Amino acid sequence: MGAALNTRDNVSERSVFGDLVIEAKVKAPGVLRIDWRGKSNHKNPESVLSSFFSDVTRWAVRERGRLEMHFEELEFFNSSTITTIIKYIKELRQRQIALAVTFSGSHRWQRIFFDALWVFVKNDGLFTMTAVK
Amino acid sequence: MEGPGSQSFHFAMRVGPRWSNVERMRTAVLHSAEAVFGPGDVSEVVSTVTSELMENAIKYGDWRPPERIWLRVAVVGGHRSLQIHVECPIDEGSPHLANLRRTLAWIEGFASPRDAYLARVQEIVERGEPGSSGMGLVRVAGEGPCRLSASILPSSRLKVSATIELPADLQTNSIE
């Protein structure tokens, strides 16, 4: 990924981190959709994802936008990815950037993980979660 | 307790401590479990537990040459449960061993492994990752759910084991 995300509407930007593929697309003005696919099994996912996350954060701040993260097509993530995702969600909340997460309710490992993230759900609407089949 | 004669699932091999082998073994265990139990929660859990224990073994094992060049991975099961065992060489004075024992005791202190999982997520939310978070072990325990144990074998090898109880509908599906 370059220094900044592509901001043209409906143009998908694909980032590959080993077995993990992340596609980011501005699906509407001020709304960035991020799809996680494949497997996040890097030894140190934070080191490879930090640059991508920084780009996303910069985009959200600049556009005053909100984020949609879709995990339903993700096949697997390791526990290091769990801590990386939690820390990034925390950072987004601290920066008052809205994030809507969609996950697969039919995968037990996704269900258990995202169920644990209800601690982030407050009345401010900054973090929401939806389970899909 | 099930004896060796009752094992319906037996998968065991020695592999080198390369990170890429984790995904290879996770996929191999996933596909093997799916062949026996079908796609679904049990197969996903068994493969995830295998990969998390392997990751820990590679990260924290004592891989100094020349002789300590392999870890052993085994998944064995009978009618009611599956056990995943991962062995690696260990420096018995390493902080990892102490941290492992501390984490297992910490998990045991909760009413259920799922409660421990929620508590660890909460900790990371509130305080960030406190050094080695032990998230892999906590995840293994919580997702199974499964019981975890660790023992030191001769020749300074660490064996970490996870036991998963099979759901009732799969207890009769395993191959005799």
Coordinates of N, CA and C in Angstrom, one line a residue, chain A residues 19 39 41-43 76-80 82-83 86-87 90 107-109 111-113 116-117 119-120, chain B residues 19 23 26 41 44-45 48 51-52 55 59 114 117-118 121-122 124-126 129 136 139 143-145:
Chain A
D19 N -0.4 -14.8 3.4 CA -1.6 -15.5 3.0 C -2.9 -14.6 3.2
K39 N -5.9 -15.9 5.1 CA -5.5 -16.4 6.4 C -4.4 -15.4 7.0
N41 N -1.7 -15.4 9.3 CA -0.9 -16.3 10.1 C 0.5 -15.8 10.2
H42 N 0.7 -14.5 10.0 CA 2.1 -14.0 10.1 C 2.6 -14.1 11.6
K43 N 3.9 -14.3 11.7 CA 4.5 -14.4 13.1 C 4.3 -13.1 13.9
F76 N -9.0 -17.7 8.6 CA -8.3 -18.0 9.9 C -7.5 -16.8 10.3
F77 N -7.4 -16.6 11.6 CA -6.4 -15.7 12.1 C -5.8 -16.3 13.4
N78 N -4.5 -16.0 13.6 CA -3.8 -16.5 14.8 C -4.0 -15.5 16.0
S79 N -3.5 -15.9 17.1 CA -3.8 -15.1 18.3 C -3.1 -13.8 18.3
S80 N -1.9 -13.7 17.5 CA -1.2 -12.5 17.4 C -2.1 -11.5 16.6
I82 N -5.3 -11.4 16.8 CA -6.3 -11.0 17.7 C -5.9 -9.8 18.5
T83 N -4.7 -9.8 19.0 CA -4.2 -8.7 19.8 C -4.0 -7.4 18.9
I86 N -7.5 -5.9 18.2 CA -8.1 -5.3 19.4 C -7.4 -3.9 19.6
K87 N -6.1 -3.9 19.5 CA -5.4 -2.6 19.7 C -5.8 -1.6 18.7
K90 N -9.2 -0.2 19.5 CA -9.0 0.7 20.6 C -8.5 2.1 20.1
H107 N -18.9 -19.3 11.8 CA -17.6 -19.8 12.3 C -17.4 -19.6 13.8
R108 N -17.3 -20.7 14.5 CA -17.2 -20.6 16.0 C -16.1 -19.6 16.4
W109 N -14.9 -19.7 15.8 CA -13.8 -18.9 16.2 C -14.0 -17.4 16.0
R111 N -17.1 -16.1 16.0 CA -18.2 -15.8 16.9 C -17.7 -15.5 18.3
I112 N -16.8 -16.4 18.8 CA -16.2 -16.3 20.1 C -15.4 -15.0 20.2
F113 N -14.6 -14.7 19.2 CA -13.7 -13.5 19.3 C -14.6 -12.2 19.3
A116 N -16.5 -11.3 22.3 CA -15.7 -10.8 23.4 C -15.5 -9.3 23.1
L117 N -15.7 -8.8 21.9 CA -15.5 -7.3 21.7 C -16.7 -6.5 22.0
V119 N -17.3 -5.3 24.6 CA -16.8 -4.3 25.6 C -16.6 -3.0 24.9
F120 N -16.4 -3.0 23.5 CA -16.2 -1.8 22.8 C -17.6 -1.1 22.4
Chain B
W19 N 8.4 -21.3 10.6 CA 7.1 -20.7 10.8 C 6.1 -21.2 9.7
E23 N 1.3 -23.3 9.2 CA 0.1 -23.3 8.3 C 0.0 -24.6 7.6
R26 N -1.5 -26.9 10.2 CA -2.9 -26.5 10.5 C -3.8 -27.0 9.4
D41 N -17.3 -27.0 13.6 CA -16.6 -26.5 14.7 C -15.4 -27.4 15.2
E44 N -12.4 -27.2 12.9 CA -11.7 -25.9 13.0 C -11.0 -25.7 14.4
V45 N -11.6 -26.2 15.4 CA -11.0 -26.0 16.8 C -9.7 -26.8 16.8
T48 N -7.0 -25.2 14.8 CA -6.6 -23.9 15.5 C -5.7 -24.2 16.7
S51 N -2.3 -25.2 15.6 CA -1.4 -24.1 15.1 C -1.0 -23.2 16.2
E52 N -1.9 -22.9 17.2 CA -1.5 -22.0 18.3 C -0.4 -22.7 19.2
E55 N 2.8 -22.5 17.2 CA 3.4 -21.1 17.2 C 4.2 -20.9 18.5
K59 N 8.1 -20.2 18.8 CA 8.6 -18.9 19.3 C 9.4 -19.1 20.6
R114 N -13.8 -19.9 28.9 CA -14.4 -18.8 28.1 C -14.3 -17.5 28.9
Y117 N -10.9 -16.2 28.6 CA -10.8 -15.5 27.2 C -11.3 -14.1 27.3
L118 N -12.5 -14.0 27.8 CA -13.1 -12.6 27.9 C -12.3 -11.7 28.8
V121 N -9.2 -10.6 26.8 CA -9.5 -9.5 25.8 C -9.7 -8.2 26.6
Q122 N -10.4 -8.2 27.7 CA -10.6 -7.0 28.4 C -9.3 -6.4 28.9
I124 N -6.4 -6.6 27.4 CA -5.7 -6.0 26.3 C -6.4 -4.7 25.9
V125 N -7.7 -4.7 26.0 CA -8.4 -3.4 25.7 C -8.0 -2.3 26.7
E126 N -7.9 -2.7 28.0 CA -7.7 -1.7 29.0 C -6.2 -1.3 29.2
E129 N -1.1 -4.8 25.3 CA -0.6 -6.2 25.4 C 0.5 -6.2 26.4
G136 N -2.4 -16.9 22.9 CA -2.6 -18.2 22.2 C -3.1 -19.3 23.1
R139 N -6.7 -18.4 24.1 CA -7.6 -18.7 23.0 C -7.9 -20.2 22.9
E143 N -11.7 -21.3 23.1 CA -12.4 -21.6 21.9 C -12.8 -23.1 21.9
G144 N -12.0 -23.9 22.5 CA -12.3 -25.4 22.5 C -13.8 -25.6 22.9
P145 N -14.1 -25.4 24.1 CA -13.2 -25.2 25.1 C -12.3 -26.4 25.4

